Amino acid sequence: MDPIKYIFEKAALTGRIARWQMLLSKYDIEYRTQKAIKGSILANHLAHQPVEDYQPI
């Protein structure tokens, strides 16, 4: 399990992890699975690469 996801989904935290949760709660952290990140990187790369020999069908 991802440590960031664990910190935000665990109901009762104590000690150091509770302090980390308080510090991290200041930021708008959005958890995404690694698969989704890889997919968006590929889509962004393809969208920003011009195709010089493009011919419409």
XYZ file of C-alpha atoms in Angstrom:
57
model
C 0.000 0.000 0.000
C 1.171 3.517 -0.745
C 2.323 5.332 2.452
C 0.492 8.564 1.582
C -2.751 6.690 0.954
C -2.307 4.842 4.262
C -1.853 8.086 6.214
C -5.032 9.627 4.833
C -7.232 6.516 4.989
C -6.279 5.250 8.451
C -8.933 6.267 11.000
C -6.809 6.613 14.166
C -3.171 7.633 13.914
C -0.779 8.338 16.767
C 2.631 9.887 17.246
C 4.835 10.755 14.328
C 2.400 9.553 11.652
C -0.362 11.749 13.115
C 1.971 14.763 12.876
C 2.776 13.871 9.264
C -0.935 13.698 8.506
C -1.453 17.177 9.995
C 1.429 18.622 7.969
C 0.355 16.940 4.723
C -3.290 17.962 5.146
C -2.266 21.547 4.254
C -1.721 20.410 0.675
C -4.263 19.304 -1.895
C -2.912 15.780 -2.325
C -4.764 13.597 -4.781
C -3.909 9.909 -4.744
C -3.694 8.223 -8.132
C -2.675 4.684 -8.846
C 0.588 4.176 -10.708
C -1.294 2.744 -13.682
C -3.320 5.960 -14.092
C -0.197 8.093 -13.927
C 1.551 6.042 -16.609
C -1.504 6.293 -18.844
C -1.734 10.061 -18.517
C 1.984 10.496 -19.226
C 1.654 8.506 -22.427
C -1.431 10.482 -23.491
C 0.299 13.813 -22.757
C 3.393 12.748 -24.679
C 1.385 11.711 -27.728
C -0.711 14.884 -27.614
C 2.355 17.146 -27.605
C 4.350 15.383 -30.333
C 3.585 16.805 -33.759
C 3.280 14.327 -36.598
C 5.030 15.764 -39.640
C 3.903 13.180 -42.162
C 0.232 13.167 -41.128
C -2.176 12.296 -43.914
C -5.924 12.244 -43.244
C -7.742 9.076 -44.216
